[in-house]
Every structure is written in C-alpha cells, then in structure tokens.
C-alpha cells in the first residue's frame, strides 16, 4: 500500500510472500486448517512466550548483579545480548521457513527458547549471557514467522487474529514482569523465577510438534518445504533510500527507548527507595498499557495521509514519562508508567505500520521489515549498555535520563521524516503474478487470497 493511499487497509506483512509450498506440505496445511483449534492454541501460546522470557528479567536484575558481583554496565548485558541476537536471528528466519517449513521452524524456535531459558540459570556467569543469546535468537524467529503464518492461515480474519496475537504477547510480558518477584519469593531464588518460564515454552513446543510433523509428512528426505517464486527485477535498493533509513532509525530509536525502560525502570524505582515488589508491579502496569497505544495508533495511521503528527505525539508521550522519572520517580511512578506504556505501544505500532505504508507492495514491505527489525534491534541493543555505563560512571540516573530525552527528540524528527506523504515512497517491484493470488501483489481491499 502506498503511503499516499490513506483509504487502503493496513495489512500484515506476509513472510511467505515469495514462497510456494511443496505439494505434500500444501496438502498437510489444508488438513490442519480444517481443524483450527490446535493452530489457534499454538499461535496464542507462541505469542505469550515472545516477551515473557525478557520481561521477567528486569525486576530481578539487582539480585542477579549482586549474585555475580556485576557492575551496572556489565549487568546491562543481560538485556543487551538478547537484543543483539534478536536483530541477527531475524536474517535466517526466511531461510529456515523455506527449508523446513514455518511450522517446523516455529517448533524449533520454541524448543530453543526453552533451552535458552534453562541455560541462563546454570551456575557459570557465562551461561547467563549465552542463554540470553539463545533466547534472543529464538524470539527473533518467532517475530518474523508468526505474522506471515497468521496471514496465510487466517486470510479472512487477519485483523482479529493479529489483535489476539498482539494481546497475548503483551499479556505474557505483563504477567512475567508482575510475577517475577513473587515467584522469586515462592521458589527461593531469582533462578527459580527465571527458569519457571521454560515450562510455558515447553508446553508451546509440544502444541506445535504435531503440526510440524504433519506439515512435513509426505516430503522426501532432504526436500525443501517451499521454493521461492522467480520474480523479475531487484526492486528498490533500500540501503540507498533515505526513506528506508528513516523508517529503520525510527524503529531502532523507539526500540532503544523501550528496552532501556525494560532494563532499568524497576532499578530506577528501587534506587529511589521503592520496594522491589511494587517496582515490578509498576513495570508490569506500564507493559500492560502498551496494548492501548499499539491498538489505537496503527488504526489512526492507516486512515491518515501523513503520520507526522502521530510520530511526534508518541515521542512527546515518552519524553513526558522520562521527565517524570527525573523529577518525581517514586511519587508519580504509576502515572509515569502509564504515560510511558501508552507511548511505547504507540511508537512500536506506528513503526510496524509505516513499514507497510511506505511500501509499494508486500514484497517491498517484507524487505523493509527485515531491514528495519535487524537494524532496529541492533541499535536498540546499544541503549541499555550505554546508559548502564553512564549510570555507573555518574553514580545516578539524571544524566542517563537526560540522554534518553535526547533520543526522544531524535525520534520525533525521524517521525517527521518517515511519516511524511512522500513522493518517493518505496515503489513496487516489477514481478510475475504470484501463484497464490488472483490479483496484483498490492495491499488492496478485496484481493482474494488463494490458500496453498
């Protein structure tokens, strides 16, 4: 959908846009769709796991740092390393889907996530960081594969399924953050609290296991699950497009702010005298309110010719929350958490929506999504580490939060650029008709999708 068409609907990016499944795989998927309960349960459980393993770390970061005698900058690697691998892992997801099939790749990602969570609590300190890398790479696969699977298997209910998937993801993060300290108290250590989420990942993997087996039944040994569609033309060179870089940097900047808050918000509260249980609840409340922003902002963005105002608005919301943490971190904690939550959810929703709005077709949108998410998570990984180092060197939170305000100002400027009604929106790539659609590969209303 072109950024100049404000009436076209905002749709999911199809991760399998250029893949045609092998005949046995296509037949197996038709059988699975005839009984969607298992598929629906798998989507919800996978979504719940996509943030839970990360959100439960922040309220326990002080205990983990004290246990291993880690300085603030070093302890920030607990949240930084997963972000790095979330960026790197997204590059290999399409290749895994092509070789083994989306169902098998999802099941493997959940098994790896379970293993990474367990590895994080192994005695050596190195295991904490290696396990974080496995967790980040596993979540990256889920990030890339889930939207395309939803669009493929629920083409007539994509909006409702996306809402369910997004809600489950945020609820998983909220419950993880809220229960981190109570689980620590009940199980006797931070290790018990962290490892408890491996059980949820294992349950999700078990739900996906029969789907992975059925989807591969009938394929010869070594046969790929899908083959790429041969297209003509290379499409726009995204790395040479100022607009593509503005979208990528907007995605990265909002992610940087969000993951700094994820990493350090409970610590900011406890350093100012709040109990760690209450700090965890405030953080969970902020996470929960992201649903409001992530629902409202993309809906508005799809109806507007320009998204500049929305880009500035979400930046101002997050800046107001950061200012609140500067002037009255404990007295206004619940208010600042609410403002930051709505702003973060809105900024993420806007970033994902602009990947579609600024693209001429689904393939370009998928490429822009890959560029934005890879670059965005790598940029975001700098935030917790850099601000942790500044906090360690200054002995307080004033300078780190002022620096975060500067990032909010940069985010507003990037929103002005990425949200404009651009004459140079990324054009559609010349290509042959897709075997699975009966109309041009654009985000147009009423385009009938033919299931594989």
Coordinates of N, CA and C in Angstrom, one line a residue, residues 188-357:
X188 N 12.3 -19.3 46.1 CA 13.6 -19.2 46.9 C 14.7 -18.6 46.3
X189 N 14.6 -18.2 45.0 CA 15.8 -17.6 44.3 C 15.3 -17.0 43.0
X190 N 16.2 -16.1 42.5 CA 15.9 -15.5 41.2 C 16.0 -16.6 40.1
X191 N 16.8 -17.6 40.3 CA 17.0 -18.6 39.3 C 15.6 -19.4 39.1
X192 N 15.0 -19.7 40.3 CA 13.7 -20.4 40.2 C 12.7 -19.5 39.4
X193 N 12.7 -18.2 39.7 CA 11.7 -17.3 39.0 C 12.0 -17.4 37.5
X194 N 13.3 -17.2 37.1 CA 13.6 -17.2 35.6 C 13.3 -18.5 34.9
X195 N 13.7 -19.6 35.6 CA 13.6 -20.9 34.9 C 12.1 -21.4 34.8
X196 N 11.2 -20.8 35.6 CA 9.8 -21.2 35.6 C 9.2 -21.0 34.2
X197 N 9.7 -20.0 33.4 CA 9.1 -19.7 32.1 C 9.5 -20.7 31.1
X198 N 10.5 -21.6 31.4 CA 10.8 -22.7 30.5 C 9.7 -23.6 30.3
X199 N 8.9 -23.8 31.4 CA 7.7 -24.7 31.3 C 6.7 -24.2 30.3
X200 N 6.4 -22.9 30.3 CA 5.5 -22.4 29.3 C 6.0 -22.6 27.9
X201 N 7.3 -22.4 27.6 CA 7.9 -22.6 26.3 C 7.8 -24.0 25.9
X202 N 8.0 -24.9 26.9 CA 7.9 -26.4 26.6 C 6.5 -26.8 26.2
X203 N 5.5 -26.2 26.9 CA 4.1 -26.5 26.5 C 3.8 -26.0 25.1
X204 N 4.2 -24.8 24.8 CA 4.0 -24.3 23.4 C 4.7 -25.2 22.4
X205 N 5.9 -25.6 22.7 CA 6.6 -26.5 21.7 C 5.8 -27.8 21.5
X206 N 5.3 -28.4 22.6 CA 4.5 -29.6 22.5 C 3.3 -29.4 21.6
X207 N 2.6 -28.2 21.7 CA 1.5 -28.0 20.9 C 1.9 -27.9 19.4
X208 N 3.1 -27.3 19.1 CA 3.5 -27.2 17.7 C 4.1 -28.4 17.1
X209 N 4.5 -29.4 18.0 CA 5.2 -30.6 17.5 C 4.3 -31.4 16.5
X210 N 3.1 -31.7 16.8 CA 2.3 -32.5 15.9 C 2.1 -31.7 14.6
X211 N 1.9 -30.4 14.6 CA 1.8 -29.6 13.4 C 3.0 -29.7 12.6
X212 N 4.2 -29.6 13.2 CA 5.4 -29.7 12.5 C 5.6 -31.0 11.8
X213 N 5.2 -32.1 12.5 CA 5.3 -33.5 11.9 C 4.4 -33.6 10.8
X214 N 3.1 -33.2 11.0 CA 2.1 -33.4 9.9 C 2.5 -32.5 8.7
X215 N 3.0 -31.3 8.9 CA 3.3 -30.5 7.7 C 4.4 -31.0 6.9
X216 N 5.3 -31.8 7.5 CA 6.4 -32.4 6.7 C 6.1 -33.8 6.2
X217 N 5.0 -34.4 6.6 CA 4.7 -35.8 6.2 C 4.5 -35.8 4.7
X218 N 5.1 -36.8 4.0 CA 5.0 -36.9 2.6 C 6.1 -36.3 1.8
X219 N 6.9 -35.5 2.4 CA 8.1 -34.9 1.7 C 9.2 -35.8 1.7
X220 N 10.0 -35.9 0.7 CA 11.1 -36.8 0.6 C 12.2 -36.2 1.5
X221 N 13.1 -37.1 1.9 CA 14.3 -36.7 2.7 C 15.1 -35.7 2.0
X222 N 15.4 -34.6 2.6 CA 16.2 -33.5 2.0 C 15.4 -32.6 1.2
X223 N 14.1 -32.9 0.9 CA 13.3 -32.0 0.1 C 12.9 -30.7 0.9
X224 N 13.1 -29.6 0.3 CA 12.7 -28.3 0.9 C 11.2 -28.2 1.1
X225 N 10.7 -27.5 2.1 CA 9.3 -27.4 2.3 C 8.7 -26.4 1.3
X226 N 9.4 -25.5 0.8 CA 8.9 -24.5 -0.2 C 10.0 -24.1 -1.1
X227 N 9.6 -23.5 -2.2 CA 10.6 -23.0 -3.2 C 10.2 -21.5 -3.5
X228 N 11.2 -20.7 -3.7 CA 11.0 -19.3 -4.0 C 10.3 -19.0 -5.3
X229 N 9.5 -18.0 -5.4 CA 8.9 -17.6 -6.6 C 10.0 -16.8 -7.4
X230 N 10.1 -17.2 -8.7 CA 11.1 -16.4 -9.5 C 10.4 -15.1 -10.0
X231 N 11.0 -14.0 -9.6 CA 10.5 -12.7 -9.9 C 11.5 -12.0 -10.8
X232 N 11.0 -10.9 -11.5 CA 11.8 -10.1 -12.3 C 12.1 -8.8 -11.6
X233 N 13.3 -8.3 -11.8 CA 13.7 -7.1 -11.2 C 14.2 -7.2 -9.8
X234 N 15.0 -6.4 -9.3 CA 15.5 -6.4 -8.0 C 14.8 -5.6 -7.0
X235 N 13.9 -4.7 -7.5 CA 13.2 -3.9 -6.5 C 14.1 -2.7 -6.1
X236 N 13.5 -1.8 -5.3 CA 14.2 -0.6 -4.9 C 15.4 -1.0 -4.0
X237 N 16.5 -0.3 -4.1 CA 17.7 -0.5 -3.3 C 17.4 0.2 -1.9
X238 N 17.0 -0.6 -0.9 CA 16.6 0.0 0.3 C 17.8 0.7 1.0
X239 N 19.0 0.2 0.9 CA 20.1 0.8 1.6 C 20.5 2.1 1.0
X240 N 20.0 2.4 -0.2 CA 20.2 3.7 -0.8 C 19.1 4.7 -0.7
X241 N 18.0 4.3 0.0 CA 16.8 5.1 0.2 C 16.8 5.8 1.5
X242 N 16.8 7.2 1.5 CA 16.7 7.9 2.7 C 15.4 7.6 3.5
X243 N 14.3 7.3 2.8 CA 13.1 7.0 3.4 C 13.2 5.7 4.2
X244 N 13.8 4.7 3.6 CA 14.0 3.4 4.2 C 14.9 3.5 5.5
X245 N 15.9 4.4 5.4 CA 16.7 4.6 6.6 C 16.0 5.3 7.7
X246 N 15.1 6.3 7.3 CA 14.3 7.0 8.3 C 13.3 6.0 9.0
X247 N 12.7 5.1 8.3 CA 11.9 4.1 8.9 C 12.7 3.2 9.8
X248 N 13.8 2.8 9.3 CA 14.7 1.9 10.1 C 15.2 2.6 11.4
X249 N 15.6 3.8 11.3 CA 16.1 4.5 12.5 C 14.9 4.8 13.5
X250 N 13.7 5.1 12.9 CA 12.6 5.3 13.8 C 12.3 4.0 14.6
X251 N 12.3 2.9 13.9 CA 12.1 1.6 14.6 C 13.2 1.4 15.6
X252 N 14.5 1.7 15.3 CA 15.6 1.4 16.2 C 15.5 2.4 17.4
X253 N 15.2 3.6 17.2 CA 15.1 4.6 18.3 C 14.0 4.3 19.3
X254 N 12.8 4.0 18.8 CA 11.8 3.7 19.7 C 12.1 2.4 20.4
X255 N 12.7 1.4 19.8 CA 13.1 0.2 20.5 C 14.2 0.5 21.5
X256 N 15.1 1.4 21.2 CA 16.2 1.7 22.2 C 15.5 2.3 23.4
X257 N 14.6 3.2 23.3 CA 13.9 3.8 24.4 C 13.2 2.7 25.2
X258 N 12.4 1.9 24.5 CA 11.6 0.8 25.1 C 12.5 -0.1 25.9
X259 N 13.6 -0.6 25.4 CA 14.5 -1.6 26.1 C 15.3 -1.0 27.2
X260 N 15.6 0.3 27.1 CA 16.2 1.0 28.3 C 15.2 1.0 29.4
X261 N 13.9 1.3 29.1 CA 12.9 1.3 30.2 C 12.7 -0.2 30.7
X262 N 12.7 -1.1 29.8 CA 12.6 -2.5 30.2 C 13.8 -2.9 31.1
X263 N 15.0 -2.5 30.8 CA 16.1 -2.9 31.5 C 16.2 -2.2 32.9
X264 N 15.9 -0.9 32.9 CA 16.3 -0.1 34.1 C 15.1 0.5 34.9
X265 N 13.9 0.5 34.4 CA 12.8 1.1 35.1 C 12.7 0.6 36.6
X266 N 12.6 -0.7 36.8 CA 12.5 -1.2 38.2 C 13.7 -0.8 39.0
X267 N 14.9 -0.8 38.4 CA 16.1 -0.4 39.2 C 16.0 1.1 39.5
X268 N 15.5 1.9 38.6 CA 15.4 3.4 38.9 C 14.4 3.6 40.1
X269 N 13.3 2.8 40.2 CA 12.4 2.9 41.3 C 13.0 2.4 42.6
X270 N 13.7 1.3 42.6 CA 14.3 0.7 43.8 C 15.4 1.6 44.3
X271 N 16.2 2.2 43.4 CA 17.3 3.1 43.8 C 16.8 4.3 44.5
X272 N 15.5 4.7 44.2 CA 14.9 5.8 44.9 C 14.0 5.4 46.1
X273 N 14.2 4.2 46.5 CA 13.5 3.8 47.8 C 12.3 3.0 47.6
X274 N 11.8 2.6 46.5 CA 10.6 1.8 46.3 C 11.0 0.3 46.5
X275 N 10.0 -0.4 47.1 CA 10.2 -1.8 47.3 C 10.3 -2.6 45.9
X276 N 11.0 -3.7 45.8 CA 11.2 -4.3 44.5 C 9.9 -5.0 44.1
X277 N 9.0 -5.4 45.0 CA 7.7 -6.0 44.6 C 6.9 -4.9 43.9
X278 N 6.8 -3.7 44.5 CA 6.0 -2.7 43.9 C 6.6 -2.2 42.6
X279 N 7.9 -2.1 42.6 CA 8.6 -1.7 41.3 C 8.2 -2.7 40.2
X280 N 8.2 -4.0 40.5 CA 7.8 -5.0 39.5 C 6.4 -4.8 39.0
X281 N 5.5 -4.4 40.0 CA 4.1 -4.2 39.6 C 3.9 -3.0 38.7
X282 N 4.6 -1.9 39.1 CA 4.6 -0.7 38.3 C 5.1 -1.0 36.8
X283 N 6.1 -1.7 36.8 CA 6.7 -2.1 35.4 C 5.7 -2.9 34.6
X284 N 5.0 -3.9 35.3 CA 4.0 -4.7 34.7 C 2.9 -3.9 34.2
X285 N 2.5 -2.9 35.0 CA 1.4 -2.0 34.6 C 1.7 -1.2 33.4
X286 N 2.9 -0.7 33.3 CA 3.4 0.0 32.1 C 3.3 -0.9 30.9
X287 N 3.8 -2.1 31.0 CA 3.8 -3.1 29.9 C 2.3 -3.4 29.5
X288 N 1.4 -3.5 30.4 CA 0.0 -3.8 30.1 C -0.6 -2.7 29.3
X289 N -0.3 -1.4 29.6 CA -0.9 -0.3 28.9 C -0.3 -0.1 27.5
X290 N 0.7 -0.8 27.2 CA 1.2 -0.7 25.8 C 0.1 -1.2 24.8
X291 N -0.8 -2.0 25.3 CA -1.9 -2.5 24.4 C -2.7 -1.3 23.9
X292 N -3.0 -0.3 24.7 CA -3.8 0.8 24.3 C -3.1 1.5 23.1
X293 N -1.9 1.9 23.3 CA -1.1 2.6 22.2 C -1.0 1.7 21.0
X294 N -0.7 0.4 21.1 CA -0.5 -0.4 20.0 C -1.7 -0.7 19.2
X295 N -2.9 -0.5 19.8 CA -4.2 -0.7 19.1 C -4.6 0.6 18.4
X296 N -4.5 1.7 19.2 CA -5.1 3.0 18.7 C -4.2 3.6 17.6
X297 N -2.9 3.7 17.8 CA -2.1 4.4 16.9 C -2.0 3.8 15.5
X298 N -1.8 2.5 15.3 CA -1.9 1.9 13.9 C -3.2 2.1 13.2
X299 N -4.3 2.1 14.0 CA -5.6 2.3 13.4 C -5.7 3.7 12.8
X300 N -5.2 4.7 13.6 CA -5.2 6.1 13.1 C -4.3 6.3 12.0
X301 N -3.1 5.6 12.0 CA -2.1 5.8 11.0 C -2.6 5.3 9.6
X302 N -3.4 4.2 9.6 CA -3.9 3.7 8.4 C -4.9 4.6 7.7
X303 N -5.5 5.5 8.5 CA -6.5 6.4 7.9 C -6.0 7.8 7.6
X304 N -4.7 8.0 7.8 CA -4.2 9.4 7.6 C -3.2 9.4 6.4
X305 N -3.2 10.5 5.7 CA -2.3 10.6 4.6 C -0.9 10.8 5.1
X306 N -0.7 11.5 6.2 CA 0.6 11.7 6.8 C 0.6 11.2 8.2
X307 N 1.7 10.7 8.7 CA 1.8 10.2 10.1 C 2.7 11.0 10.9
X308 N 3.0 12.2 10.4 CA 4.0 13.0 11.2 C 3.5 13.4 12.6
X309 N 2.2 13.8 12.7 CA 1.6 14.1 14.0 C 1.7 13.0 14.9
X310 N 1.4 11.8 14.5 CA 1.5 10.6 15.3 C 2.9 10.3 15.8
X311 N 3.9 10.5 14.9 CA 5.3 10.3 15.2 C 5.7 11.2 16.3
X312 N 5.3 12.5 16.2 CA 5.6 13.5 17.3 C 4.9 13.2 18.6
X313 N 3.6 12.8 18.4 CA 2.8 12.5 19.6 C 3.4 11.4 20.5
X314 N 3.7 10.3 19.9 CA 4.3 9.2 20.7 C 5.6 9.6 21.3
X315 N 6.4 10.4 20.6 CA 7.7 10.8 21.1 C 7.5 11.7 22.3
X316 N 6.5 12.6 22.2 CA 6.2 13.5 23.3 C 5.8 12.7 24.6
X317 N 4.9 11.7 24.3 CA 4.4 10.9 25.4 C 5.6 10.3 26.2
X318 N 6.5 9.7 25.4 CA 7.6 9.0 26.1 C 8.6 10.0 26.7
X319 N 8.7 11.2 26.1 CA 9.5 12.2 26.8 C 8.9 12.7 28.1
X320 N 7.6 12.8 28.1 CA 6.9 13.3 29.4 C 7.1 12.2 30.5
X321 N 7.1 10.9 30.1 CA 7.3 9.9 31.1 C 8.8 9.9 31.6
X322 N 9.7 10.2 30.7 CA 11.1 10.3 31.1 C 11.3 11.5 32.1
X323 N 10.7 12.6 31.7 CA 10.8 13.8 32.6 C 10.2 13.5 34.0
X324 N 9.1 12.7 34.0 CA 8.6 12.3 35.3 C 9.5 11.5 36.1
X325 N 10.2 10.6 35.5 CA 11.2 9.8 36.2 C 12.4 10.7 36.7
X326 N 12.6 11.8 36.1 CA 13.7 12.7 36.5 C 13.2 13.5 37.8
X327 N 12.0 14.0 37.7 CA 11.6 14.9 38.8 C 10.9 14.3 40.0
X328 N 10.2 13.2 39.8 CA 9.5 12.6 40.9 C 9.3 11.1 40.6
X329 N 10.4 10.3 40.6 CA 10.3 8.9 40.2 C 9.4 8.0 41.0
X330 N 9.3 8.2 42.3 CA 8.5 7.4 43.2 C 7.1 8.0 43.4
X331 N 7.0 9.3 43.6 CA 5.7 9.9 43.9 C 4.8 9.7 42.8
X332 N 5.3 9.9 41.5 CA 4.4 9.8 40.4 C 4.6 8.5 39.6
X333 N 5.1 7.5 40.2 CA 5.6 6.3 39.5 C 4.5 5.7 38.6
X334 N 3.3 5.5 39.1 CA 2.2 4.9 38.4 C 1.8 5.8 37.2
X335 N 1.8 7.1 37.3 CA 1.5 8.0 36.2 C 2.5 7.9 35.1
X336 N 3.8 8.0 35.5 CA 4.9 7.9 34.5 C 4.8 6.6 33.8
X337 N 4.6 5.5 34.5 CA 4.5 4.2 33.9 C 3.4 4.1 32.9
X338 N 2.2 4.7 33.2 CA 1.1 4.7 32.3 C 1.5 5.5 31.0
X339 N 2.0 6.7 31.2 CA 2.4 7.5 30.0 C 3.4 6.8 29.1
X340 N 4.4 6.2 29.8 CA 5.5 5.5 29.0 C 4.9 4.3 28.3
X341 N 4.0 3.6 29.0 CA 3.4 2.4 28.4 C 2.6 2.7 27.1
X342 N 1.7 3.7 27.2 CA 0.9 4.1 26.0 C 1.9 4.6 24.9
X343 N 2.9 5.4 25.3 CA 3.8 5.9 24.3 C 4.6 4.8 23.6
X344 N 5.1 3.9 24.4 CA 5.9 2.8 23.8 C 5.0 1.9 22.9
X345 N 3.8 1.6 23.3 CA 3.0 0.8 22.5 C 2.6 1.5 21.2
X346 N 2.3 2.8 21.3 CA 2.0 3.5 20.1 C 3.2 3.7 19.1
X347 N 4.4 3.9 19.7 CA 5.6 4.0 18.9 C 5.9 2.7 18.1
X348 N 5.8 1.6 18.8 CA 6.0 0.3 18.2 C 5.0 0.0 17.1
X349 N 3.7 0.3 17.4 CA 2.7 0.1 16.4 C 2.8 1.0 15.2
X350 N 3.3 2.2 15.4 CA 3.5 3.1 14.3 C 4.7 2.7 13.5
X351 N 5.7 2.2 14.1 CA 6.9 1.8 13.4 C 6.6 0.6 12.5
X352 N 5.8 -0.4 13.0 CA 5.5 -1.5 12.2 C 4.5 -1.1 11.1
X353 N 3.6 -0.2 11.3 CA 2.7 0.2 10.3 C 3.3 1.0 9.2
X354 N 4.3 1.8 9.5 CA 5.0 2.6 8.5 C 5.8 1.7 7.5
X355 N 6.2 0.5 8.0 CA 6.9 -0.4 7.1 C 5.9 -0.8 5.9
X356 N 4.6 -0.9 6.2 CA 3.7 -1.2 5.2 C 3.3 0.1 4.4
X357 N 3.0 1.2 5.1 CA 2.5 2.4 4.5 C 3.5 3.0 3.5

